[in-house]
Tab-separated table of N, CA, C and O in Angstrom:
chain	number	residue	atom	x	y	z
A	1	MET	N	-18.010	-7.117	32.414
A	1	MET	CA	-17.482	-8.280	33.108
A	1	MET	C	-17.251	-8.603	34.104
A	1	MET	O	-16.698	-7.668	34.677
A	2	ASN	N	-17.784	-9.204	35.325
A	2	ASN	CA	-17.649	-9.137	36.898
A	2	ASN	C	-16.048	-10.036	37.016
A	2	ASN	O	-15.685	-10.506	36.450
A	3	PRO	N	-15.374	-9.204	38.049
A	3	PRO	CA	-14.490	-10.199	38.300
A	3	PRO	C	-14.290	-11.394	38.252
A	3	PRO	O	-13.277	-12.220	38.308
A	4	GLN	N	-15.272	-12.057	39.602
A	4	GLN	CA	-15.447	-13.500	39.332
A	4	GLN	C	-15.836	-13.891	38.113
A	4	GLN	O	-15.351	-15.276	37.423
A	5	LYS	N	-16.659	-13.914	37.346
A	5	LYS	CA	-16.913	-13.766	36.372
A	5	LYS	C	-15.657	-14.100	35.663
A	5	LYS	O	-14.999	-15.263	34.373
A	6	LEU	N	-15.199	-12.854	35.502
A	6	LEU	CA	-13.349	-13.144	34.425
A	6	LEU	C	-12.622	-14.228	34.654
A	6	LEU	O	-11.748	-14.707	34.218
A	7	ALA	N	-12.213	-14.012	36.203
A	7	ALA	CA	-11.214	-14.905	36.790
A	7	ALA	C	-11.687	-16.717	36.442
A	7	ALA	O	-11.023	-17.728	36.292
A	8	LEU	N	-12.811	-16.798	36.601
A	8	LEU	CA	-13.552	-18.543	36.449
A	8	LEU	C	-13.066	-18.854	34.614
A	8	LEU	O	-13.439	-19.184	34.540
A	9	ASP	N	-13.893	-17.745	33.821
A	9	ASP	CA	-14.147	-17.627	33.174
A	9	ASP	C	-12.287	-17.969	32.302
A	9	ASP	O	-11.883	-18.972	31.230
A	10	ILE	N	-11.320	-17.498	32.413
A	10	ILE	CA	-10.420	-17.799	32.383
A	10	ILE	C	-9.616	-18.507	32.881
A	10	ILE	O	-8.697	-19.603	32.155
A	11	ALA	N	-10.216	-19.430	34.151
A	11	ALA	CA	-9.686	-20.942	33.932
A	11	ALA	C	-9.606	-21.738	34.039
A	11	ALA	O	-9.664	-22.343	33.164
A	12	LYS	N	-10.987	-21.602	33.334
A	12	LYS	CA	-11.859	-22.632	32.043
A	12	LYS	C	-11.197	-22.272	30.890
A	12	LYS	O	-10.906	-23.074	30.744
A	13	ILE	N	-10.677	-21.242	30.345
A	13	ILE	CA	-10.260	-21.195	28.826
A	13	ILE	C	-8.586	-22.613	28.894
A	13	ILE	O	-8.254	-22.849	28.958
A	14	LEU	N	-7.820	-21.811	30.594
A	14	LEU	CA	-6.611	-22.545	30.766
A	14	LEU	C	-6.485	-24.019	30.872
A	14	LEU	O	-6.307	-24.824	30.436
A	15	TYR	N	-7.445	-24.255	31.375
A	15	TYR	CA	-8.324	-25.978	31.415
A	15	TYR	C	-8.561	-26.757	29.971
A	15	TYR	O	-7.766	-27.688	30.264
A	16	GLU	N	-9.103	-25.646	29.731
A	16	GLU	CA	-8.988	-26.504	28.054
A	16	GLU	C	-8.213	-26.390	27.306
A	16	GLU	O	-7.791	-27.086	26.402
A	17	LYS	N	-7.440	-25.756	27.784
A	17	LYS	CA	-5.682	-25.559	27.263
A	17	LYS	C	-4.720	-26.934	27.286
A	17	LYS	O	-3.443	-26.729	27.411
A	18	GLN	N	-5.190	-27.332	28.456
A	18	GLN	CA	-4.572	-28.341	29.085
A	18	GLN	C	-3.719	-27.576	30.202
A	18	GLN	O	-2.833	-28.522	30.058
A	19	ALA	N	-4.413	-26.726	31.001
A	19	ALA	CA	-3.444	-26.385	32.150
A	19	ALA	C	-3.642	-27.015	33.532
A	19	ALA	O	-4.465	-27.953	33.647
A	20	LYS	N	-2.383	-26.944	34.284
A	20	LYS	CA	-2.429	-28.064	35.873
A	20	LYS	C	-2.609	-27.212	36.711
A	20	LYS	O	-1.926	-26.332	36.676
A	21	ASP	N	-3.044	-28.149	37.232
A	21	ASP	CA	-3.243	-27.708	39.357
A	21	ASP	C	-3.671	-26.082	39.252
A	21	ASP	O	-3.390	-24.901	39.342
A	22	ILE	N	-4.891	-25.494	38.109
A	22	ILE	CA	-5.520	-24.279	38.082
A	22	ILE	C	-6.376	-23.640	39.568
A	22	ILE	O	-6.510	-25.032	40.089
A	23	THR	N	-5.446	-22.910	40.103
A	23	THR	CA	-6.554	-22.207	41.294
A	23	THR	C	-6.496	-20.780	40.998
A	23	THR	O	-5.887	-20.065	40.318
A	24	VAL	N	-7.507	-20.701	41.961
A	24	VAL	CA	-8.687	-19.354	42.207
A	24	VAL	C	-8.226	-19.066	43.175
A	24	VAL	O	-8.908	-19.927	43.248
A	25	LEU	N	-7.713	-18.007	43.913
A	25	LEU	CA	-7.705	-17.384	45.127
A	25	LEU	C	-8.572	-16.049	44.285
A	25	LEU	O	-8.383	-14.449	43.486
A	26	GLN	N	-9.698	-15.182	45.236
A	26	GLN	CA	-9.731	-14.209	45.530
A	26	GLN	C	-9.051	-13.859	46.473
A	26	GLN	O	-8.874	-13.788	47.848
A	27	VAL	N	-8.590	-12.430	46.399
A	27	VAL	CA	-7.678	-11.391	47.451
A	27	VAL	C	-8.219	-10.252	47.326
A	27	VAL	O	-6.665	-9.174	48.213
A	28	ASP	N	-9.011	-9.912	46.995
A	28	ASP	CA	-9.438	-8.514	47.131
A	28	ASP	C	-9.705	-7.900	48.294
A	28	ASP	O	-9.607	-6.493	49.162
A	29	HIS	N	-10.010	-8.942	49.766
A	29	HIS	CA	-9.853	-8.379	50.849
A	29	HIS	C	-8.153	-8.463	52.065
A	29	HIS	O	-8.069	-8.030	52.886
A	30	LEU	N	-7.585	-9.066	50.782
A	30	LEU	CA	-5.897	-9.062	50.983
A	30	LEU	C	-5.243	-7.850	50.424
A	30	LEU	O	-4.135	-7.449	51.055
A	31	THR	N	-5.627	-7.699	49.257
A	31	THR	CA	-4.485	-6.342	48.536
A	31	THR	C	-5.729	-5.254	48.023
A	31	THR	O	-6.604	-6.179	47.865
A	32	SER	N	-4.960	-4.537	47.338
A	32	SER	CA	-5.580	-3.419	46.800
A	32	SER	C	-5.509	-3.667	45.843
A	32	SER	O	-6.063	-2.671	44.220
A	33	VAL	N	-4.663	-4.801	44.889
A	33	VAL	CA	-4.136	-4.394	43.680
A	33	VAL	C	-4.570	-5.097	42.897
A	33	VAL	O	-4.855	-4.406	41.282
A	34	THR	N	-5.824	-5.756	43.252
A	34	THR	CA	-6.570	-7.138	42.487
A	34	THR	C	-7.523	-7.208	43.453
A	34	THR	O	-7.283	-7.991	44.581
A	35	ASP	N	-8.627	-8.150	42.205
A	35	ASP	CA	-9.101	-8.798	43.026
A	35	ASP	C	-9.548	-10.093	43.671
A	35	ASP	O	-9.885	-11.298	44.269
A	36	TYR	N	-8.425	-10.645	42.334
A	36	TYR	CA	-8.374	-12.340	41.771
A	36	TYR	C	-7.098	-12.900	41.523
A	36	TYR	O	-6.368	-11.893	39.943
A	37	PHE	N	-6.790	-13.724	41.785
A	37	PHE	CA	-5.234	-14.685	41.264
A	37	PHE	C	-6.120	-15.496	40.305
A	37	PHE	O	-6.431	-15.997	41.290
A	38	VAL	N	-5.078	-15.659	39.667
A	38	VAL	CA	-5.601	-17.704	38.631
A	38	VAL	C	-4.154	-17.525	38.346
A	38	VAL	O	-3.970	-17.050	37.660
A	39	ILE	N	-3.429	-18.996	39.112
A	39	ILE	CA	-2.235	-19.358	38.339
A	39	ILE	C	-2.613	-20.774	37.861
A	39	ILE	O	-3.240	-21.768	38.752
A	40	ALA	N	-1.862	-21.151	37.559
A	40	ALA	CA	-1.886	-22.635	36.310
A	40	ALA	C	-0.473	-22.902	35.989
A	40	ALA	O	1.315	-22.189	35.943
A	41	THR	N	-0.440	-23.687	36.022
A	41	THR	CA	0.948	-24.842	35.900
A	41	THR	C	0.456	-25.000	34.131
A	41	THR	O	-0.447	-25.775	33.101
A	42	GLY	N	2.263	-24.606	33.605
A	42	GLY	CA	2.086	-25.456	31.469
A	42	GLY	C	3.366	-26.674	32.210
A	42	GLY	O	4.257	-25.937	32.960
A	43	ARG	N	3.236	-27.394	31.066
A	43	ARG	CA	4.283	-28.856	31.402
A	43	ARG	C	6.014	-28.369	31.231
A	43	ARG	O	6.768	-28.808	31.387
A	44	SER	N	5.854	-26.988	30.349
A	44	SER	CA	7.274	-26.798	30.152
A	44	SER	C	7.215	-24.654	29.293
A	44	SER	O	6.028	-24.560	29.624
A	45	ALA	N	8.266	-24.983	29.287
A	45	ALA	CA	8.371	-23.081	29.118
A	45	ALA	C	7.092	-23.255	27.811
A	45	ALA	O	6.954	-21.804	27.499
A	46	GLN	N	7.429	-23.631	26.452
A	46	GLN	CA	6.613	-23.968	25.186
A	46	GLN	C	5.107	-23.652	25.619
A	46	GLN	O	4.397	-22.945	25.165
A	47	ALA	N	4.667	-24.254	26.973
A	47	ALA	CA	3.324	-24.855	26.964
A	47	ALA	C	2.864	-23.908	27.630
A	47	ALA	O	2.098	-22.690	27.624
A	48	VAL	N	3.677	-22.836	29.015
A	48	VAL	CA	3.336	-22.248	29.976
A	48	VAL	C	3.088	-20.441	28.427
A	48	VAL	O	2.073	-19.571	28.490
A	49	ARG	N	4.362	-20.165	27.825
A	49	ARG	CA	4.091	-19.680	26.153
A	49	ARG	C	2.511	-19.901	25.489
A	49	ARG	O	1.169	-18.937	25.150
A	50	ALA	N	2.471	-20.686	25.240
A	50	ALA	CA	1.015	-21.571	24.924
A	50	ALA	C	-0.206	-21.607	25.277
A	50	ALA	O	-0.613	-20.352	25.096
A	51	LEU	N	0.162	-21.176	26.484
A	51	LEU	CA	-0.512	-21.298	27.488
A	51	LEU	C	-1.775	-19.424	27.565
A	51	LEU	O	-2.540	-19.212	27.555
A	52	ALA	N	-0.747	-18.235	27.693
A	52	ALA	CA	-0.399	-17.485	27.642
A	52	ALA	C	-0.969	-17.206	25.967
A	52	ALA	O	-1.702	-16.093	26.431
A	53	GLU	N	-0.377	-17.232	25.792
A	53	GLU	CA	-1.212	-16.786	23.997
A	53	GLU	C	-2.308	-17.524	23.553
A	53	GLU	O	-3.220	-16.385	23.050
A	54	ASP	N	-2.787	-18.017	24.012
A	54	ASP	CA	-3.971	-18.633	23.854
A	54	ASP	C	-5.202	-18.023	24.303
A	54	ASP	O	-6.224	-17.449	23.629
A	55	LEU	N	-5.060	-17.730	26.014
A	55	LEU	CA	-5.723	-17.027	26.509
A	55	LEU	C	-6.106	-15.418	26.248
A	55	LEU	O	-6.527	-15.346	25.686
A	56	GLN	N	-4.587	-15.016	25.623
A	56	GLN	CA	-4.442	-13.450	25.222
A	56	GLN	C	-5.927	-13.387	23.956
A	56	GLN	O	-6.724	-12.356	23.730
A	57	ASP	N	-5.258	-14.307	22.990
A	57	ASP	CA	-6.488	-14.283	22.066
A	57	ASP	C	-7.789	-14.525	22.088
A	57	ASP	O	-8.113	-13.795	21.830
A	58	LYS	N	-8.039	-15.090	23.203
A	58	LYS	CA	-9.499	-15.562	23.288
A	58	LYS	C	-9.972	-14.377	24.363
A	58	LYS	O	-10.742	-14.095	23.648
A	59	LEU	N	-9.038	-14.073	25.068
A	59	LEU	CA	-10.202	-12.725	25.242
A	59	LEU	C	-10.114	-11.502	25.002
A	59	LEU	O	-10.998	-10.514	24.616
A	60	GLU	N	-8.774	-11.383	23.370
A	60	GLU	CA	-9.032	-10.203	23.075
A	60	GLU	C	-10.231	-11.015	21.676
A	60	GLU	O	-11.010	-9.020	21.353
A	61	THR	N	-10.879	-11.115	21.368
A	61	THR	CA	-12.150	-11.735	20.871
A	61	THR	C	-13.084	-11.200	21.702
A	61	THR	O	-14.140	-10.748	21.039
A	62	GLN	N	-13.318	-10.780	23.218
A	62	GLN	CA	-14.163	-10.013	23.574
A	62	GLN	C	-14.077	-8.515	24.051
A	62	GLN	O	-14.857	-8.361	25.029
A	63	GLU	N	-12.819	-8.446	23.608
A	63	GLU	CA	-12.540	-6.815	23.406
A	63	GLU	C	-11.774	-6.585	24.854
A	63	GLU	O	-12.505	-5.771	25.784
A	64	ILE	N	-11.142	-7.764	25.474
A	64	ILE	CA	-10.763	-7.468	27.270
A	64	ILE	C	-8.763	-7.865	26.770
A	64	ILE	O	-8.118	-9.042	26.307
A	65	TYR	N	-8.146	-6.793	27.155
A	65	TYR	CA	-6.953	-6.824	26.494
A	65	TYR	C	-5.712	-6.775	28.675
A	65	TYR	O	-6.820	-6.017	29.445
A	66	PRO	N	-4.855	-7.270	28.447
A	66	PRO	CA	-4.368	-6.680	29.725
A	66	PRO	C	-3.661	-5.886	29.714
A	66	PRO	O	-3.158	-5.204	29.000
A	67	ARG	N	-3.113	-4.690	30.907
A	67	ARG	CA	-2.649	-3.776	31.265
A	67	ARG	C	-1.005	-4.039	31.206
A	67	ARG	O	-0.577	-3.078	30.740
A	68	ARG	N	-0.898	-5.033	31.359
A	68	ARG	CA	0.206	-5.211	31.049
A	68	ARG	C	0.571	-6.948	31.359
A	68	ARG	O	-0.015	-7.560	31.305
A	69	LYS	N	1.641	-7.180	30.906
A	69	LYS	CA	2.131	-8.501	30.734
A	69	LYS	C	3.941	-8.938	30.959
A	69	LYS	O	4.649	-8.112	30.089
A	70	GLU	N	4.092	-9.927	31.672
A	70	GLU	CA	5.584	-9.874	31.950
A	70	GLU	C	5.785	-10.994	31.780
A	70	GLU	O	5.170	-12.245	31.767
A	71	GLY	N	7.253	-11.320	31.179
A	71	GLY	CA	7.772	-13.294	31.408
A	71	GLY	C	7.706	-13.965	29.740
A	71	GLY	O	8.385	-15.231	30.182
A	72	PHE	N	7.416	-13.125	29.124
A	72	PHE	CA	7.601	-14.152	27.976
A	72	PHE	C	9.451	-14.356	26.821
A	72	PHE	O	8.293	-15.527	25.918
A	73	ARG	N	9.729	-13.703	27.362
A	73	ARG	CA	11.099	-14.082	27.071
A	73	ARG	C	11.180	-15.456	27.321
A	73	ARG	O	12.104	-16.141	26.735
A	74	GLU	N	11.455	-15.405	29.192
A	74	GLU	CA	11.678	-16.578	29.276
A	74	GLU	C	10.398	-17.938	29.255
A	74	GLU	O	11.392	-19.041	28.947
A	75	SER	N	9.934	-16.919	29.683
A	75	SER	CA	8.605	-18.112	29.692
A	75	SER	C	8.578	-18.945	30.736
A	75	SER	O	7.912	-20.288	30.181
A	76	ARG	N	8.998	-18.953	31.760
A	76	ARG	CA	9.560	-19.615	33.227
A	76	ARG	C	7.604	-19.423	34.124
A	76	ARG	O	7.939	-19.981	34.749
A	77	TRP	N	7.443	-18.164	33.971
A	77	TRP	CA	6.742	-17.620	34.969
A	77	TRP	C	6.287	-16.248	33.997
A	77	TRP	O	6.939	-15.017	33.649
A	78	ILE	N	4.997	-16.535	33.720
A	78	ILE	CA	4.062	-15.668	32.604
A	78	ILE	C	3.343	-14.637	33.671
A	78	ILE	O	2.193	-15.244	34.184
A	79	VAL	N	3.204	-12.796	33.264
A	79	VAL	CA	1.742	-12.352	34.377
A	79	VAL	C	0.955	-11.651	33.234
A	79	VAL	O	2.041	-10.800	32.819
A	80	LEU	N	0.016	-12.195	33.169
A	80	LEU	CA	-1.154	-11.372	32.470
A	80	LEU	C	-2.141	-10.425	33.579
A	80	LEU	O	-3.063	-10.787	34.508
A	81	ASP	N	-1.554	-8.795	33.680
A	81	ASP	CA	-2.346	-8.305	34.706
A	81	ASP	C	-3.943	-7.763	33.707
A	81	ASP	O	-3.547	-6.758	33.248
A	82	TYR	N	-4.950	-7.952	33.927
A	82	TYR	CA	-6.374	-7.847	33.721
A	82	TYR	C	-6.509	-6.858	34.742
A	82	TYR	O	-8.174	-7.510	34.640
A	83	SER	N	-6.364	-6.903	35.144
A	83	SER	CA	-6.632	-5.667	36.399
A	83	SER	C	-7.103	-5.871	38.194
A	83	SER	O	-6.899	-5.725	38.763
A	84	SER	N	-8.085	-6.564	37.813
A	84	SER	CA	-9.379	-7.190	38.036
A	84	SER	C	-9.042	-8.491	38.929
A	84	SER	O	-8.901	-9.065	39.528
A	85	VAL	N	-8.198	-8.783	37.600
A	85	VAL	CA	-7.778	-10.617	37.483
A	85	VAL	C	-6.265	-10.262	36.891
A	85	VAL	O	-5.601	-10.012	35.821
A	86	ILE	N	-5.571	-10.962	38.209
A	86	ILE	CA	-4.567	-11.151	37.385
A	86	ILE	C	-3.918	-12.395	37.755
A	86	ILE	O	-3.844	-13.545	38.673
A	87	VAL	N	-3.274	-13.136	36.130
A	87	VAL	CA	-3.161	-14.320	35.849
A	87	VAL	C	-0.937	-14.610	36.364
A	87	VAL	O	-0.450	-13.776	35.350
A	88	HIS	N	-1.560	-16.125	36.819
A	88	HIS	CA	0.214	-16.427	36.423
A	88	HIS	C	0.049	-17.738	36.598
A	88	HIS	O	-0.444	-18.207	36.954
A	89	ILE	N	0.910	-17.611	35.032
A	89	ILE	CA	1.004	-19.255	34.510
A	89	ILE	C	2.997	-19.765	34.051
A	89	ILE	O	3.633	-18.771	34.434
A	90	PHE	N	2.391	-20.929	35.454
A	90	PHE	CA	3.993	-21.212	35.648
A	90	PHE	C	5.258	-22.255	34.867
A	90	PHE	O	3.611	-22.831	34.478
A	91	HIS	N	6.274	-22.329	34.969
A	91	HIS	CA	6.529	-23.422	34.993
A	91	HIS	C	6.539	-24.856	35.901
A	91	HIS	O	6.605	-23.860	37.105
A	92	PRO	N	6.812	-25.749	35.687
A	92	PRO	CA	6.452	-27.001	37.164
A	92	PRO	C	7.411	-26.116	38.164
A	92	PRO	O	6.868	-26.025	39.344
A	93	GLU	N	8.741	-25.945	37.746
A	93	GLU	CA	9.550	-25.566	39.039
A	93	GLU	C	9.702	-24.028	39.342
A	93	GLU	O	9.592	-24.014	40.854
A	94	GLU	N	9.080	-23.433	38.525
A	94	GLU	CA	9.160	-21.851	39.547
A	94	GLU	C	7.438	-21.809	40.608
A	94	GLU	O	7.818	-21.298	41.131
A	95	ARG	N	6.542	-23.203	39.553
A	95	ARG	CA	5.653	-23.001	40.629
A	95	ARG	C	5.234	-23.329	41.979
A	95	ARG	O	5.278	-22.831	43.544
A	96	GLU	N	6.602	-24.447	42.319
A	96	GLU	CA	7.104	-24.962	43.588
A	96	GLU	C	7.827	-24.793	44.394
A	96	GLU	O	7.735	-24.084	45.172
A	97	TYR	N	8.852	-23.466	43.860
A	97	TYR	CA	9.660	-22.636	43.930
A	97	TYR	C	9.095	-21.436	44.911
A	97	TYR	O	8.727	-20.839	45.976
A	98	TYR	N	8.489	-20.703	44.114
A	98	TYR	CA	8.212	-19.715	44.243
A	98	TYR	C	5.979	-19.590	45.635
A	98	TYR	O	5.723	-18.741	46.295
A	99	ASN	N	5.427	-20.976	44.870
A	99	ASN	CA	4.551	-20.883	45.650
A	99	ASN	C	3.320	-20.088	45.970
A	99	ASN	O	3.321	-19.620	48.079
A	100	ILE	N	3.349	-19.118	45.363
A	100	ILE	CA	2.281	-17.790	45.377
A	100	ILE	C	1.472	-18.023	47.078
A	100	ILE	O	0.742	-17.300	47.121
A	101	GLU	N	1.075	-19.518	46.015
A	101	GLU	CA	-0.382	-19.490	46.860
A	101	GLU	C	-0.520	-19.756	48.413
A	101	GLU	O	-0.758	-18.985	49.029
A	102	ARG	N	0.672	-20.108	48.969
A	102	ARG	CA	1.029	-19.892	50.234
A	102	ARG	C	1.322	-18.524	50.768
A	102	ARG	O	0.421	-18.047	52.422
A	103	LEU	N	0.736	-17.454	49.751
A	103	LEU	CA	1.751	-15.930	50.830
A	103	LEU	C	0.163	-15.560	49.838
A	103	LEU	O	-0.883	-14.864	51.250
A	104	TRP	N	-0.881	-15.918	49.885
A	104	TRP	CA	-1.954	-15.658	48.893
A	104	TRP	C	-3.522	-16.229	50.125
A	104	TRP	O	-4.411	-15.722	49.355
A	105	THR	N	-3.175	-17.864	49.666
A	105	THR	CA	-4.397	-18.133	50.765
A	105	THR	C	-4.924	-17.979	51.842
A	105	THR	O	-3.988	-17.990	53.237
A	106	ASP	N	-5.875	-17.702	52.479
A	106	ASP	CA	-6.143	-17.564	53.796
A	106	ASP	C	-6.769	-18.447	54.860
A	106	ASP	O	-7.468	-18.207	55.335
A	107	GLY	N	-7.532	-19.901	53.232
A	107	GLY	CA	-7.791	-20.773	54.385
A	107	GLY	C	-9.779	-20.755	53.753
A	107	GLY	O	-10.642	-21.400	53.679
A	108	SER	N	-9.547	-18.922	53.446
A	108	SER	CA	-11.383	-19.188	52.674
A	108	SER	C	-11.798	-18.652	51.618
A	108	SER	O	-12.493	-18.457	51.184
A	109	ASN	N	-10.309	-18.119	50.819
A	109	ASN	CA	-10.107	-18.040	49.486
A	109	ASN	C	-9.962	-18.210	48.209
A	109	ASN	O	-10.337	-17.507	47.112
A	110	ARG	N	-10.527	-19.493	48.681
A	110	ARG	CA	-9.872	-20.577	47.291
A	110	ARG	C	-11.786	-20.870	46.314
A	110	ARG	O	-12.153	-21.263	47.430
A	111	VAL	N	-11.648	-20.590	44.798
A	111	VAL	CA	-12.869	-20.192	44.233
A	111	VAL	C	-13.127	-21.216	43.825
A	111	VAL	O	-12.049	-22.276	43.477
A	112	ALA	N	-14.311	-22.492	44.401
A	112	ALA	CA	-14.080	-23.743	43.296
A	112	ALA	C	-13.785	-23.919	41.965
A	112	ALA	O	-15.169	-22.421	41.453
A	113	LEU	N	-13.563	-24.921	41.033
A	113	LEU	CA	-14.189	-24.878	39.828
A	113	LEU	C	-14.659	-25.945	39.472
A	113	LEU	O	-13.977	-26.811	39.337
A	114	HIS	N	-15.594	-25.781	39.474
A	114	HIS	CA	-16.856	-27.122	38.704
A	114	HIS	C	-16.661	-27.382	38.101
A	114	HIS	O	-16.772	-28.618	37.532
A	115	PHE	N	-16.112	-26.784	36.958
A	115	PHE	CA	-15.764	-27.402	35.282
A	115	PHE	C	-14.390	-28.943	35.703
A	115	PHE	O	-14.309	-29.754	34.661
A	116	GLN	N	-13.104	-28.985	36.685
A	116	GLN	CA	-12.742	-29.922	36.743
A	116	GLN	C	-13.782	-31.440	36.843
A	116	GLN	O	-12.407	-32.236	36.876
A	117	ASP	N	-14.461	-31.216	37.229
A	117	ASP	CA	-15.166	-32.464	38.543
A	117	ASP	C	-15.984	-32.801	36.561
A	117	ASP	O	-16.641	-33.966	36.674
A	118	GLU	N	-15.997	-32.070	36.304
A	118	GLU	CA	-17.060	-32.942	34.174
A	118	GLU	C	-15.418	-33.745	33.527
A	118	GLU	O	-15.080	-33.932	33.729
């Protein structure tokens, strides 16, 4: 699956599970680590964990597995590394504190999410 389609599919899965403030950033011109970041917020630690688990389950049905995953114990900031797409699911306080969009947005790399208008 191409990286942009994977990033958009991930964003849609998170949206359908009621994630908030979903942002997709194309970062391949800023780092060699990945092509896209998908950033989302859950309402609570339990919601953050539920979002991450649901995303993993849905992608596994397509035989897409994370290379690495971090943060499940505290469920305040979970990272799922799908190689070309890294997913960050935050608790609201951590999202505000770390504000990773500020570090990775260059003014032209935010990907439009048309499904949010539906």
